[in-house]
mmCIF file of C-alpha atoms in Angstrom:
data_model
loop_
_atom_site.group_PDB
_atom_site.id
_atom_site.type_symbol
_atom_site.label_atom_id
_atom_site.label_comp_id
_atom_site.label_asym_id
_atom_site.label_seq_id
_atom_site.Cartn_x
_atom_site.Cartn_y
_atom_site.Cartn_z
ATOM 1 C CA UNK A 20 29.360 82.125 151.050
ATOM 2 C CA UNK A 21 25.727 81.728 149.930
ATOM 3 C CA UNK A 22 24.431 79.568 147.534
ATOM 4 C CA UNK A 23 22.967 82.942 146.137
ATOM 5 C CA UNK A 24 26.321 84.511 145.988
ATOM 6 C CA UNK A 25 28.113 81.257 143.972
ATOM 7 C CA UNK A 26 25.584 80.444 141.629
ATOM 8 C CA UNK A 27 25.234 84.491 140.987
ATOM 9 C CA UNK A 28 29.425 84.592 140.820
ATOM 10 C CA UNK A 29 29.611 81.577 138.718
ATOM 11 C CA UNK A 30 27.196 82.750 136.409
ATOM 12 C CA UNK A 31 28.340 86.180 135.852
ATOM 13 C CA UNK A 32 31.932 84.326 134.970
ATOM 14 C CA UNK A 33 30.837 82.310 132.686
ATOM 15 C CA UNK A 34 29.337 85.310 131.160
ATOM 16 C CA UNK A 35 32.036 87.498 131.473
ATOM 17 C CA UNK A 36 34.610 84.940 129.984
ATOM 18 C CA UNK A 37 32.299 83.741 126.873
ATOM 19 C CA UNK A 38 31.887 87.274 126.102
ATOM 20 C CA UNK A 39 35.709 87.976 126.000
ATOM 21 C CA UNK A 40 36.062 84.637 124.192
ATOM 22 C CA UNK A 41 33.450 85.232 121.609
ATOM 23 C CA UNK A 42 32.266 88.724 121.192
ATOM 24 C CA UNK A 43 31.157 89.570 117.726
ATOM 25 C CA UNK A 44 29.275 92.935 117.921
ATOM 26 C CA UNK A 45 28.624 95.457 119.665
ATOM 27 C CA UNK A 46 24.905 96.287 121.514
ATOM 28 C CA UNK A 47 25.038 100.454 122.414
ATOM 29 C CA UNK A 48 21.226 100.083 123.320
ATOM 30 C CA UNK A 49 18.565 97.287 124.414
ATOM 31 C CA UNK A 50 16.972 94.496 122.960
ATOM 32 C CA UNK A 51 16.939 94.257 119.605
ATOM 33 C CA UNK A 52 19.091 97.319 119.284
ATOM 34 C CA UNK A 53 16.654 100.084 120.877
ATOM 35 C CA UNK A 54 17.115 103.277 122.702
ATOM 36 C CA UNK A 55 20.938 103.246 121.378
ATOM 37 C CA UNK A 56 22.854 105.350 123.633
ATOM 38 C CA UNK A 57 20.817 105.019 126.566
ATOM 39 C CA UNK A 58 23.748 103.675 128.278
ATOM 40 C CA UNK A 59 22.861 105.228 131.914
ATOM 41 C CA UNK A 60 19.521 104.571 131.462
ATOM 42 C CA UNK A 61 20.237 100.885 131.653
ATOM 43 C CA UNK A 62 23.084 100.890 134.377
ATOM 44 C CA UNK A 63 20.724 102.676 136.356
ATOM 45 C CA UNK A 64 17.892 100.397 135.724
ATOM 46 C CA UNK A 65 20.390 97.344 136.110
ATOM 47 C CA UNK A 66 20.771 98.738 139.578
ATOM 48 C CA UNK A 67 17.447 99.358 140.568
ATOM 49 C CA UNK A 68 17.097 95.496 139.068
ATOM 50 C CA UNK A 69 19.942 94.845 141.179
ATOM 51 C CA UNK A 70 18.018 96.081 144.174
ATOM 52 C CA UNK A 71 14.959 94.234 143.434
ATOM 53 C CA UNK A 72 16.308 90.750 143.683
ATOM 54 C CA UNK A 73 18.465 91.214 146.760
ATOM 55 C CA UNK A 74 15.134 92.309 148.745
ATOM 56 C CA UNK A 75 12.983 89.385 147.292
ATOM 57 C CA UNK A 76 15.814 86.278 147.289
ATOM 58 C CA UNK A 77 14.813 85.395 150.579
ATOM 59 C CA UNK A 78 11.011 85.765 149.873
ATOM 60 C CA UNK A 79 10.879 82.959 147.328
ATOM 61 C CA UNK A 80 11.185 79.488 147.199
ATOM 62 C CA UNK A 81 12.185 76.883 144.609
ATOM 63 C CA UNK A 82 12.143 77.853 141.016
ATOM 64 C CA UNK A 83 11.464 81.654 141.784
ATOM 65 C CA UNK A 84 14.481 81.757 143.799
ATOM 66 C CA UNK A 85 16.374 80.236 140.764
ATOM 67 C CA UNK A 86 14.781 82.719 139.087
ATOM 68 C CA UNK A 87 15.613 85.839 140.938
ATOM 69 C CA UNK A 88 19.723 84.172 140.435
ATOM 70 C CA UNK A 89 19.582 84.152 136.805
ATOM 71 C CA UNK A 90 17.621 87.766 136.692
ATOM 72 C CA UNK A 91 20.591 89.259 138.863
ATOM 73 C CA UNK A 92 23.714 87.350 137.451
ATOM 74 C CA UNK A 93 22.261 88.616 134.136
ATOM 75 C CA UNK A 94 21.765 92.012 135.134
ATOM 76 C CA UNK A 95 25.308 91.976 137.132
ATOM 77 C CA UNK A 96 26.930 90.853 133.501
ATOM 78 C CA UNK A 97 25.415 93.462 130.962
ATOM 79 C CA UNK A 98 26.073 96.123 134.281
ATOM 80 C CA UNK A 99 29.585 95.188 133.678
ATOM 81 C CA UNK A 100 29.992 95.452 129.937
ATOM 82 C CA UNK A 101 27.856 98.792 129.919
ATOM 83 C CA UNK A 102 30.532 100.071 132.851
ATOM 84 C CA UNK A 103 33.542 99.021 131.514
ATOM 85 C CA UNK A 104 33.048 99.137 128.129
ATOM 86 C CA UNK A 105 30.092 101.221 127.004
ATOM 87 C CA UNK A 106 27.992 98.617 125.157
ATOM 88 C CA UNK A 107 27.011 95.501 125.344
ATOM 89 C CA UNK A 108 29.291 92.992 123.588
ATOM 90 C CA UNK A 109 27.247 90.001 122.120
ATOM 91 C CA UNK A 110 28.090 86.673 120.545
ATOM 92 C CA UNK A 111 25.196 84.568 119.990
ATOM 93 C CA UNK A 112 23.599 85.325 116.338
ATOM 94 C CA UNK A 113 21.071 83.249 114.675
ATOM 95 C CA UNK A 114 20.633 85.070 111.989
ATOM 96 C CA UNK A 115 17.273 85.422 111.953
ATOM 97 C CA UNK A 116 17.419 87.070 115.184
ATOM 98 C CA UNK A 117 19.241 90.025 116.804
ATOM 99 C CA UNK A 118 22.523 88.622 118.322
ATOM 100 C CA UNK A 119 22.706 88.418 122.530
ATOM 101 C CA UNK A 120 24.922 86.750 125.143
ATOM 102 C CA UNK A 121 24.380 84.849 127.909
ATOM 103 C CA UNK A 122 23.496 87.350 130.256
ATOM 104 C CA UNK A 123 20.115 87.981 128.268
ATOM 105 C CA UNK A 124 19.446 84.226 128.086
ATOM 106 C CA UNK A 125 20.056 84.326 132.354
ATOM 107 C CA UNK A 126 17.846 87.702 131.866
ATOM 108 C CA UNK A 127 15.346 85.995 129.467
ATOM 109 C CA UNK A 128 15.195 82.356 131.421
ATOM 110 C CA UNK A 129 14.934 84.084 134.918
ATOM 111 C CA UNK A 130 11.974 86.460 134.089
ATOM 112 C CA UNK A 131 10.078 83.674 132.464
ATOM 113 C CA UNK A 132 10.515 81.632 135.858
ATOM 114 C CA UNK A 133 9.327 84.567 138.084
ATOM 115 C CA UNK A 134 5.974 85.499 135.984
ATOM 116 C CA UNK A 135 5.260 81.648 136.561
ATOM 117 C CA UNK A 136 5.868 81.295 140.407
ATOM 118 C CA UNK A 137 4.341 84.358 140.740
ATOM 119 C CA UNK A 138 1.421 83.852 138.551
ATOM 120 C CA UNK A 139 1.446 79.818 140.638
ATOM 121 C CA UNK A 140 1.142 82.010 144.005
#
């Protein structure tokens, strides 16, 4: 197995169980709540997302790589809830901001590490 493949699978069940331990509400749309009921839209997309890091994982080195894992364990994760359940279920609420789950954080973290090592190259 590759270190892409358990990092990926470790992160998507750590999602996947803090989700079933935690969920609080209910995400039929985006971030912050837009394009509600877009649900195809955004499996789709997570595909195509999907896609996107499989072709490039063995392009990049170091913290891009790491990168590319959190983008697709994150993508795999909300993939999953949008499949199986319709929405996205969400736990993490600061009040002050829309709630989320760990799979955005993966999403969040691993975009902000490509647009630096690519921005680097």
């Amino acid at each position: 197995m590759s270190k892409f493949t358990l990092i990926s699978l470790l992160l998507i069940l750590l999602d996947q169980i803090s989700k079933y331990l935690l969920e609080s509400s209910r995400n039929f749309g985006a971030a912050f709540g837009i394009l509600q009921g877009w649900k195809w839209f955004f499996i789709i997309l997570g595909f195509f997302v999907m896609g996107f890091v499989l072709y490039y994982k063995d392009k990049v080195k170091n913290y891009g790589y790491y990168g590319l894992v959190l983008l697709f364990s994150g993508t795999v994760g909300n993939v999953i809830d949008r499949l199986v359940f319709g929405y996205v279920r969400d736990f993490i609420d600061f009040g002050f901001w829309p709630s989320f789950n760990l799979a955005d954080s993966f999403n969040t973290i691993g975009v902000i590490l490509l647009v630096i090592y690519f921005w680097k190259k």
